Coordinates of C-alpha atoms in Angstrom, one line a residue:
X1 CA 0.1 0.0 0.0
X2 CA 2.8 1.8 0.7
X3 CA 4.5 1.7 -3.0
X4 CA 1.3 2.6 -4.2
X5 CA 1.6 5.8 -3.0
X6 CA 5.2 6.6 -3.4
X7 CA 6.3 8.8 -6.4
X8 CA 9.9 9.4 -7.4
X9 CA 10.7 13.4 -7.8
X10 CA 12.6 14.3 -11.0
X11 CA 15.3 16.4 -11.1
X12 CA 12.9 19.3 -13.3
X13 CA 10.7 18.3 -10.6
X14 CA 12.7 18.2 -7.7
X15 CA 13.8 21.7 -8.9
X16 CA 10.3 23.3 -9.2
X17 CA 9.7 22.8 -5.8
X18 CA 13.0 24.0 -4.4
X19 CA 12.1 27.3 -7.0
X20 CA 8.7 27.2 -5.0
X21 CA 10.7 26.8 -1.9
X22 CA 12.6 29.9 -2.1
X23 CA 10.0 31.7 -3.4
X24 CA 8.0 31.6 -0.7
X25 CA 10.7 32.5 1.8
X26 CA 11.4 35.7 -0.6
X27 CA 7.3 36.6 0.2
X28 CA 8.5 35.9 3.7
X29 CA 11.5 38.4 3.9
X30 CA 9.6 40.8 1.7
X31 CA 6.8 41.2 4.5
X32 CA 9.4 41.3 7.1
X33 CA 12.3 43.4 5.4
X34 CA 10.1 46.1 4.6
X35 CA 11.2 48.6 6.5
X36 CA 14.5 48.0 6.2
X37 CA 14.6 48.0 2.3
X38 CA 12.6 51.2 2.8
X39 CA 15.3 52.9 5.7
X40 CA 17.8 51.8 2.6
X41 CA 16.3 53.8 0.0
X42 CA 16.2 56.9 2.0
X43 CA 19.4 56.7 3.0
X44 CA 20.8 56.7 -0.9
X45 CA 18.0 59.5 -1.6
X46 CA 19.1 61.6 1.3
X47 CA 23.0 61.1 0.2
X48 CA 21.9 62.1 -3.0
X49 CA 20.2 65.3 -1.7
X50 CA 23.2 65.8 0.5
X51 CA 25.1 65.3 -2.6
X52 CA 23.1 67.8 -4.7
X53 CA 22.2 70.4 -1.7
X54 CA 26.2 70.7 -0.7
X55 CA 27.1 71.1 -4.4
X56 CA 24.2 73.6 -5.2
X57 CA 25.3 75.8 -2.0
X58 CA 28.5 76.1 -2.4
X59 CA 28.3 77.2 -5.9
X60 CA 26.4 80.0 -4.6
X61 CA 28.6 80.7 -1.9
X62 CA 31.7 80.5 -3.9
X63 CA 29.7 83.1 -6.4
X64 CA 29.1 85.0 -3.9
X65 CA 32.3 85.1 -2.8
X66 CA 33.9 85.5 -6.6
X67 CA 31.5 88.6 -6.6
X68 CA 32.9 90.1 -3.7
X69 CA 36.8 89.4 -4.7
X70 CA 35.4 91.2 -8.2
X71 CA 34.0 94.4 -6.1
X72 CA 37.1 94.7 -3.8
X73 CA 39.6 94.5 -7.0
X74 CA 37.4 97.0 -9.1
X75 CA 37.2 99.3 -6.4
X76 CA 41.3 99.1 -5.5
X77 CA 41.6 99.5 -9.0
X78 CA 39.4 102.6 -9.7
X79 CA 40.8 104.2 -6.8
X80 CA 37.9 106.1 -6.4
X81 CA 35.3 105.4 -3.3
X82 CA 33.0 107.7 -4.6
X83 CA 29.3 106.1 -4.8
X84 CA 28.5 106.6 -8.5
X85 CA 31.9 104.4 -9.1
X86 CA 30.7 101.9 -6.6
X87 CA 27.1 102.1 -8.1
X88 CA 28.9 101.0 -11.5
X89 CA 31.1 98.5 -10.8
X90 CA 28.3 97.0 -8.6
X91 CA 26.0 97.0 -11.6
X92 CA 27.9 94.8 -13.6
X93 CA 29.3 92.6 -10.3
X94 CA 25.3 92.1 -10.1
X95 CA 24.5 91.6 -13.6
X96 CA 26.3 88.2 -14.0
X97 CA 25.2 86.8 -10.0
X98 CA 21.6 86.5 -10.0
X99 CA 22.3 85.1 -6.2
X100 CA 23.3 88.1 -4.9
X101 CA 20.0 91.0 -4.1
X102 CA 22.7 93.4 -2.6
X103 CA 26.0 95.2 -2.5
X104 CA 27.6 97.0 0.1
X105 CA 30.7 99.0 1.0
X106 CA 32.0 99.4 4.5
X107 CA 35.2 101.3 5.0
X108 CA 36.7 100.9 8.4
X109 CA 33.3 99.2 9.1
X110 CA 31.0 101.7 8.4
X111 CA 28.2 101.7 5.1
X112 CA 28.8 104.1 3.0
X113 CA 27.4 102.8 -0.3
X114 CA 24.7 100.3 -1.1
X115 CA 23.4 99.1 -4.5
X116 CA 20.2 98.7 -5.3
X117 CA 20.5 101.8 -2.7
X118 CA 17.4 102.5 -1.0
X119 CA 15.8 106.0 0.1
X120 CA 13.9 104.3 2.3
X121 CA 15.2 102.8 6.1
X122 CA 18.8 102.9 4.2
X123 CA 21.6 100.9 6.2
X124 CA 24.2 103.7 5.0
X125 CA 25.8 105.0 8.5
X126 CA 25.4 101.9 10.2
X127 CA 29.2 101.2 11.9
X128 CA 28.8 97.2 11.4
X129 CA 32.0 97.3 14.8
X130 CA 29.5 99.0 17.2
X131 CA 26.3 97.3 16.4
X132 CA 25.7 94.9 19.3
X133 CA 24.1 92.0 17.1
X134 CA 26.7 92.3 15.0
X135 CA 30.0 93.2 16.4
X136 CA 31.0 89.5 17.1
X137 CA 30.6 88.2 13.5
X138 CA 32.4 91.1 12.5
X139 CA 35.3 91.1 15.0
X140 CA 35.3 87.3 14.1
X141 CA 36.1 88.1 10.3
X142 CA 38.7 90.6 10.6
X143 CA 40.4 88.2 13.5
X144 CA 40.1 85.5 10.8
X145 CA 41.1 87.4 8.0
X146 CA 38.9 85.1 5.9
X147 CA 34.6 85.4 4.4
X148 CA 32.2 84.7 7.1
X149 CA 29.1 83.9 6.4
X150 CA 26.2 85.3 8.3
X151 CA 22.6 84.7 8.8
X152 CA 19.8 84.3 8.7
X153 CA 19.4 87.9 10.2
X154 CA 17.2 90.4 9.8
X155 CA 18.1 92.9 8.0
X156 CA 17.7 97.1 9.4
X157 CA 16.9 98.1 6.3
X158 CA 13.8 96.2 5.4
X159 CA 12.9 93.9 7.9
X160 CA 13.8 90.9 5.5
X161 CA 15.7 87.5 6.1
X162 CA 18.8 87.0 4.6
X163 CA 22.2 86.1 4.4
X164 CA 25.4 88.3 4.3
X165 CA 28.9 87.2 3.4
X166 CA 31.7 89.6 4.5
X167 CA 35.1 90.2 3.2
X168 CA 37.0 92.0 5.0
X169 CA 39.8 94.4 3.4
X170 CA 43.2 94.7 4.4
X171 CA 45.9 97.2 2.9
X172 CA 49.6 96.9 1.6
X173 CA 50.6 97.2 5.6
X174 CA 47.9 94.5 6.9
X175 CA 45.7 96.7 8.6
X176 CA 42.1 96.1 8.4
X177 CA 40.7 99.4 6.2
X178 CA 37.2 98.2 5.8
X179 CA 34.4 95.4 4.3
X180 CA 32.7 94.4 1.0
X181 CA 29.2 93.1 2.0
X182 CA 27.0 90.7 -0.2
X183 CA 23.3 90.0 0.6
X184 CA 21.0 87.3 -0.6
X185 CA 17.5 87.2 0.7
X186 CA 16.6 84.0 2.2
X187 CA 13.5 83.3 -1.0
X188 CA 16.4 84.2 -3.1
X189 CA 18.5 82.0 -1.7
X190 CA 16.3 78.8 -1.2
X191 CA 14.9 78.8 -4.5
X192 CA 18.0 77.7 -5.5
X193 CA 18.4 74.8 -3.8
X194 CA 15.5 73.3 -5.5
X195 CA 13.5 71.5 -2.6
X196 CA 9.9 72.9 -2.8
X197 CA 8.5 69.4 -2.9
X198 CA 10.5 67.9 -0.1
X199 CA 9.6 68.5 4.0
X200 CA 13.2 69.7 5.6
X201 CA 14.7 72.2 7.9
X202 CA 17.7 73.9 7.7
X203 CA 19.8 75.3 10.7
X204 CA 22.5 77.9 10.7
X205 CA 25.5 79.0 12.3
X206 CA 25.2 82.4 13.5
X207 CA 28.8 84.0 14.9
X208 CA 26.9 86.2 17.3
X209 CA 26.6 82.8 18.9
X210 CA 23.1 81.8 18.0
X211 CA 21.6 78.6 16.0
X212 CA 19.2 80.1 14.1
X213 CA 16.2 77.8 12.1
X214 CA 16.5 79.1 8.3
X215 CA 14.0 77.2 7.3
X216 CA 11.4 74.6 8.3
X217 CA 8.2 73.3 6.9
X218 CA 8.5 69.7 8.5
X219 CA 4.7 67.9 9.5
X220 CA 4.6 66.7 12.9
X221 CA 0.9 64.2 12.6
X222 CA 2.0 62.3 10.0
X223 CA 4.1 59.4 9.8
X224 CA 7.7 60.3 8.8
X225 CA 11.5 59.4 8.5
X226 CA 14.0 61.9 9.8
X227 CA 17.4 62.0 8.0
X228 CA 20.0 64.4 8.7
X229 CA 23.2 65.8 7.5
X230 CA 25.4 68.7 7.6
X231 CA 27.2 71.2 4.9
X232 CA 30.3 72.9 5.8
X233 CA 30.2 77.0 4.7
X234 CA 32.7 79.8 5.8
X235 CA 33.0 79.5 9.7
X236 CA 31.0 77.6 10.5
X237 CA 27.5 74.3 9.3
X238 CA 24.6 74.3 8.3
X239 CA 22.0 71.0 9.5
X240 CA 19.7 69.6 7.2
X241 CA 16.9 67.7 8.2
X242 CA 15.0 65.6 5.7
X243 CA 11.6 64.4 6.3
X244 CA 10.5 61.3 4.3
X245 CA 6.5 61.2 4.0
X246 CA 6.4 57.6 2.5
X247 CA 4.7 55.6 4.7
X248 CA 5.0 52.2 6.0
X249 CA 2.4 49.6 5.7
X250 CA 3.3 46.1 7.4
X251 CA 0.3 43.9 6.1
X252 CA 0.2 40.6 8.0
X253 CA -3.1 40.0 6.5
X254 CA -3.4 35.6 6.2
X255 CA -5.4 36.4 2.7
X256 CA -2.5 38.3 1.1
X257 CA -0.2 35.6 1.9
X258 CA -2.2 32.8 0.9
X259 CA -3.1 34.6 -2.6
X260 CA 0.6 35.2 -2.6
X261 CA 1.4 31.5 -2.2
X262 CA -1.4 30.3 -4.6
X263 CA 0.0 32.8 -7.3
X264 CA 3.7 31.6 -6.5
X265 CA 2.2 28.1 -7.4
X266 CA 0.8 29.1 -10.0
X267 CA 3.5 30.6 -11.7
X268 CA 6.1 27.6 -10.9
X269 CA 3.3 25.3 -12.6
X270 CA 3.2 27.8 -15.9
X271 CA 6.8 27.9 -15.6
X272 CA 7.5 24.0 -15.5
X273 CA 4.6 23.6 -18.3
X274 CA 6.2 25.9 -20.4
X275 CA 10.0 24.6 -20.2
X276 CA 8.4 21.3 -21.4
X277 CA 6.8 22.5 -24.3
X278 CA 9.6 24.5 -25.6
X279 CA 12.1 21.9 -24.9
X280 CA 9.8 19.1 -26.9
X281 CA 9.8 22.1 -29.2
X282 CA 13.2 22.8 -29.8
X283 CA 13.9 18.9 -30.0
X284 CA 11.7 18.6 -32.7
X285 CA 12.9 21.4 -34.4
X286 CA 17.1 20.2 -34.1
X287 CA 16.1 16.8 -35.0
X288 CA 13.6 18.1 -37.9
X289 CA 16.6 20.4 -39.2
X290 CA 19.2 17.4 -38.7
X291 CA 16.9 15.1 -40.7
X292 CA 16.5 18.0 -43.8
X293 CA 20.3 18.5 -43.6
X294 CA 21.2 15.2 -43.7
X295 CA 18.3 14.6 -46.4
X296 CA 19.9 17.7 -48.4
X297 CA 23.5 16.1 -48.7
X298 CA 22.6 12.6 -49.0
X299 CA 21.5 10.6 -52.2
X300 CA 17.9 8.9 -51.5
X301 CA 18.9 5.9 -53.4
X302 CA 21.9 5.0 -52.1
X303 CA 22.2 6.5 -49.0
X304 CA 25.5 8.1 -50.4
X305 CA 27.1 11.2 -50.0
X306 CA 25.0 13.3 -53.2
X307 CA 26.7 16.2 -55.9
X308 CA 26.0 19.0 -53.2
X309 CA 28.1 17.5 -50.3
X310 CA 31.0 16.8 -52.6
X311 CA 31.1 20.0 -54.4
X312 CA 31.2 22.0 -50.6
X313 CA 33.5 19.9 -50.0
X314 CA 35.9 20.2 -53.4
X315 CA 35.3 23.9 -52.4
X316 CA 36.6 24.0 -48.9
X317 CA 39.8 22.1 -50.4
X318 CA 40.6 25.1 -52.7
X319 CA 40.7 27.3 -49.9
X320 CA 43.4 25.4 -48.0
X321 CA 47.3 27.1 -48.4
X322 CA 49.0 24.1 -47.6
X323 CA 50.5 21.3 -50.1
X324 CA 48.2 18.1 -49.7
X325 CA 48.3 15.4 -52.0
X326 CA 44.7 14.2 -53.2
X327 CA 43.3 11.5 -55.8
X328 CA 40.4 11.9 -57.4
X329 CA 38.6 9.3 -59.5
X330 CA 35.3 9.3 -61.5
X331 CA 33.1 6.0 -62.0
X332 CA 30.4 5.3 -64.9
X333 CA 28.5 1.7 -64.7
X334 CA 29.2 0.2 -68.2
X335 CA 25.9 -0.6 -70.0
X336 CA 24.2 0.5 -67.5
X337 CA 21.2 1.7 -70.2
X338 CA 20.9 -1.6 -71.6
X339 CA 20.5 -3.1 -67.8
X340 CA 17.4 -0.9 -67.3
X341 CA 16.1 -2.1 -70.6
X342 CA 16.8 -5.5 -69.9
X343 CA 15.6 -6.1 -66.2
X344 CA 13.4 -3.0 -65.5
X345 CA 14.6 0.0 -63.5
X346 CA 14.2 -1.7 -60.1
X347 CA 16.7 -3.9 -60.9
X348 CA 19.2 -1.2 -62.2
X349 CA 18.3 0.4 -58.5
X350 CA 19.8 -2.8 -57.1
X351 CA 22.5 -2.5 -59.2
X352 CA 23.5 1.2 -58.3
X353 CA 23.0 0.3 -54.7
X354 CA 25.4 -2.9 -54.9
X355 CA 28.0 -0.4 -56.6
X356 CA 27.9 1.7 -53.7
X357 CA 27.6 -0.9 -51.0
X358 CA 31.1 -2.6 -52.8
X359 CA 33.0 1.2 -52.6
X360 CA 31.5 1.8 -49.1
X361 CA 33.3 -1.7 -47.8
X362 CA 36.9 -1.0 -50.3
X363 CA 37.2 2.7 -49.2
X364 CA 39.4 4.6 -46.2
X365 CA 37.1 6.3 -43.4
X366 CA 38.6 9.4 -45.1
X367 CA 37.7 8.9 -48.8
X368 CA 34.2 10.3 -50.0
X369 CA 32.4 8.1 -52.2
X370 CA 29.3 10.2 -53.6
X371 CA 26.8 9.7 -55.9
X372 CA 27.1 12.2 -58.8
X373 CA 24.1 11.5 -61.1
X374 CA 22.6 8.6 -62.7
X375 CA 25.3 6.0 -62.8
X376 CA 28.1 8.1 -62.1
X377 CA 29.5 7.9 -59.0
X378 CA 32.7 10.5 -57.8
X379 CA 35.5 9.2 -55.4
X380 CA 37.6 11.6 -53.4
X381 CA 40.8 10.3 -51.9
X382 CA 42.6 12.5 -49.2
X383 CA 46.3 12.2 -48.6
X384 CA 46.5 9.8 -52.3
X385 CA 48.8 9.8 -54.8
X386 CA 47.6 8.3 -58.0
X387 CA 49.8 5.3 -57.9
X388 CA 47.9 4.7 -54.7
X389 CA 44.7 5.7 -56.2
X390 CA 44.5 3.4 -59.2
X391 CA 45.2 0.6 -56.4
X392 CA 42.1 1.4 -54.7
X393 CA 40.0 2.4 -58.1
X394 CA 40.8 -1.4 -59.4
X395 CA 40.3 -2.9 -56.4
X396 CA 36.9 -1.5 -56.7
X397 CA 36.4 -2.9 -60.5
X398 CA 37.7 -6.6 -59.3
X399 CA 35.1 -6.5 -56.5
X400 CA 32.1 -5.2 -58.6
X401 CA 33.0 -7.7 -61.7
X402 CA 33.0 -10.6 -58.7
X403 CA 29.5 -9.2 -58.0
X404 CA 26.5 -11.4 -58.8
X405 CA 23.1 -9.6 -59.4
X406 CA 19.8 -11.9 -59.6
X407 CA 17.0 -10.8 -61.5
X408 CA 14.6 -13.6 -61.5
X409 CA 16.0 -16.8 -63.3
X410 CA 18.7 -15.0 -64.9
X411 CA 22.4 -13.6 -62.7
X412 CA 24.2 -11.2 -64.3
X413 CA 27.6 -8.6 -63.5
X414 CA 28.4 -5.7 -64.0
X415 CA 31.6 -3.6 -64.9
X416 CA 32.5 0.4 -64.7
X417 CA 34.5 2.7 -65.9
X418 CA 36.6 5.1 -64.2
X419 CA 39.4 8.1 -64.8
X420 CA 41.5 9.2 -62.9
X421 CA 43.0 12.5 -61.4
X422 CA 45.6 13.6 -58.9
X423 CA 45.6 17.1 -57.8
X424 CA 47.8 19.4 -55.0
X425 CA 46.8 21.7 -53.4
X426 CA 46.8 25.0 -54.0
X427 CA 47.5 24.8 -57.2
X428 CA 44.6 23.3 -58.9
X429 CA 41.2 23.9 -59.8
X430 CA 38.0 22.9 -59.4
X431 CA 36.7 23.0 -63.2
X432 CA 40.3 21.8 -63.9
X433 CA 40.2 18.7 -62.1
X434 CA 36.5 17.6 -63.0
X435 CA 37.5 18.4 -66.8
X436 CA 40.7 16.0 -66.1
X437 CA 38.7 13.2 -64.8
X438 CA 35.9 13.3 -67.1
X439 CA 38.1 13.0 -70.5
X440 CA 40.3 10.1 -68.9
X441 CA 36.6 8.7 -68.3
X442 CA 36.4 9.2 -71.8
X443 CA 39.0 7.4 -72.7
X444 CA 38.5 4.0 -70.7
X445 CA 35.0 4.2 -72.2
X446 CA 36.7 4.3 -76.0
X447 CA 39.3 1.8 -75.1
X448 CA 37.5 -1.2 -73.9
X449 CA 36.1 -0.2 -70.9
X450 CA 36.2 -1.6 -67.2
X451 CA 39.6 -0.2 -66.8
X452 CA 41.5 2.9 -65.0
X453 CA 42.5 5.5 -67.0
X454 CA 44.9 8.3 -65.3
X455 CA 44.5 12.1 -66.7
X456 CA 47.2 14.5 -66.4
X457 CA 46.0 17.4 -64.8
X458 CA 48.5 19.8 -66.3
X459 CA 47.7 19.2 -69.9
X460 CA 43.8 20.4 -69.4
X461 CA 44.2 23.2 -66.7

């Protein structure tokens, strides 16, 4: 009874079951590890955002620094600190930098020139070294003798939030002579970051000692994942906090799992059936192609290679570059038409088959005997000179003459005439070789038949 229900699992069946088992494990892992995969994607997105933002911020700050240095250099070359000269220079500088909202010149720390100047609530006359909210940052910039980034700060002149990039100026004696300032409004600066579709918070460092929130649109109520990274800026760094809005769903519904299991089973069954069908179809096509190829190169009656195969073999030999000797012979069964007329075509076919079998039993495995057409056969002998080739042909003729053909009460034998030729690669042509054996065969026919005549290739080229 136990043997009745035993099922032998084949290799393909085992592979399918193993694939199904692994697929179900993957499904379980997808349920349990969905959150981890989600976090990995968030980390990758954060890394990409971090790289993009860092590049953009550095580009903007660097462009502002370059503009400030260009302004400082131009003012120094101009050697004229009047308002008209400053406005002309500042206008050119701002034309090449759309991040800068305002440029200031402050000799000895006192703002004397602003472009574009606003008559209302102007900052002209402000002494940066004495404004308590700015004093620490100003002194830090002078002490470090480098560009400093302040912000975001609320501008005195218009109440807007902005960043201030200060470049301290020094004379040839390394004495502090003033500042050139570039102001970028917070909204203008933020637009360049292209983060309108993201939820994020930026914390900036103010040299006066306050960590300020530059921007914050984080949502507190929704399920989220926060990732942070820092971006280095002159005299400090900014902290970016990115909020991911994609919710993580962990649905462990038994119905969903059952559907997945059923679906996986159906897929495995489909794949198995499809592979079996494709395999069978492929084997059938291969078998059919082999049969067609064999048929195209085989004589239907004698099952010998046909003229097509021999021609392709000769074509291949004609491409050889090394010296190699071949002998080729054409056999023509004597009085074959008389055999057909006397005994009938069926007996004639028996004669052809008998001749083919005699040839096969008399030649080497490297030789090729092919039915050339009608009662003609061609024998190609590799690495064979005319002397040895003549021996092989003579042996075939002798065996053929001893073979008795039976037709009813009659018994008879047949003979064959042979034309033989020797050629050497690569110094030959197929046309010349075939002409040589045809002419030699003609001589055999005219001089008594049942003999081998050796033709001379050179004389027939």
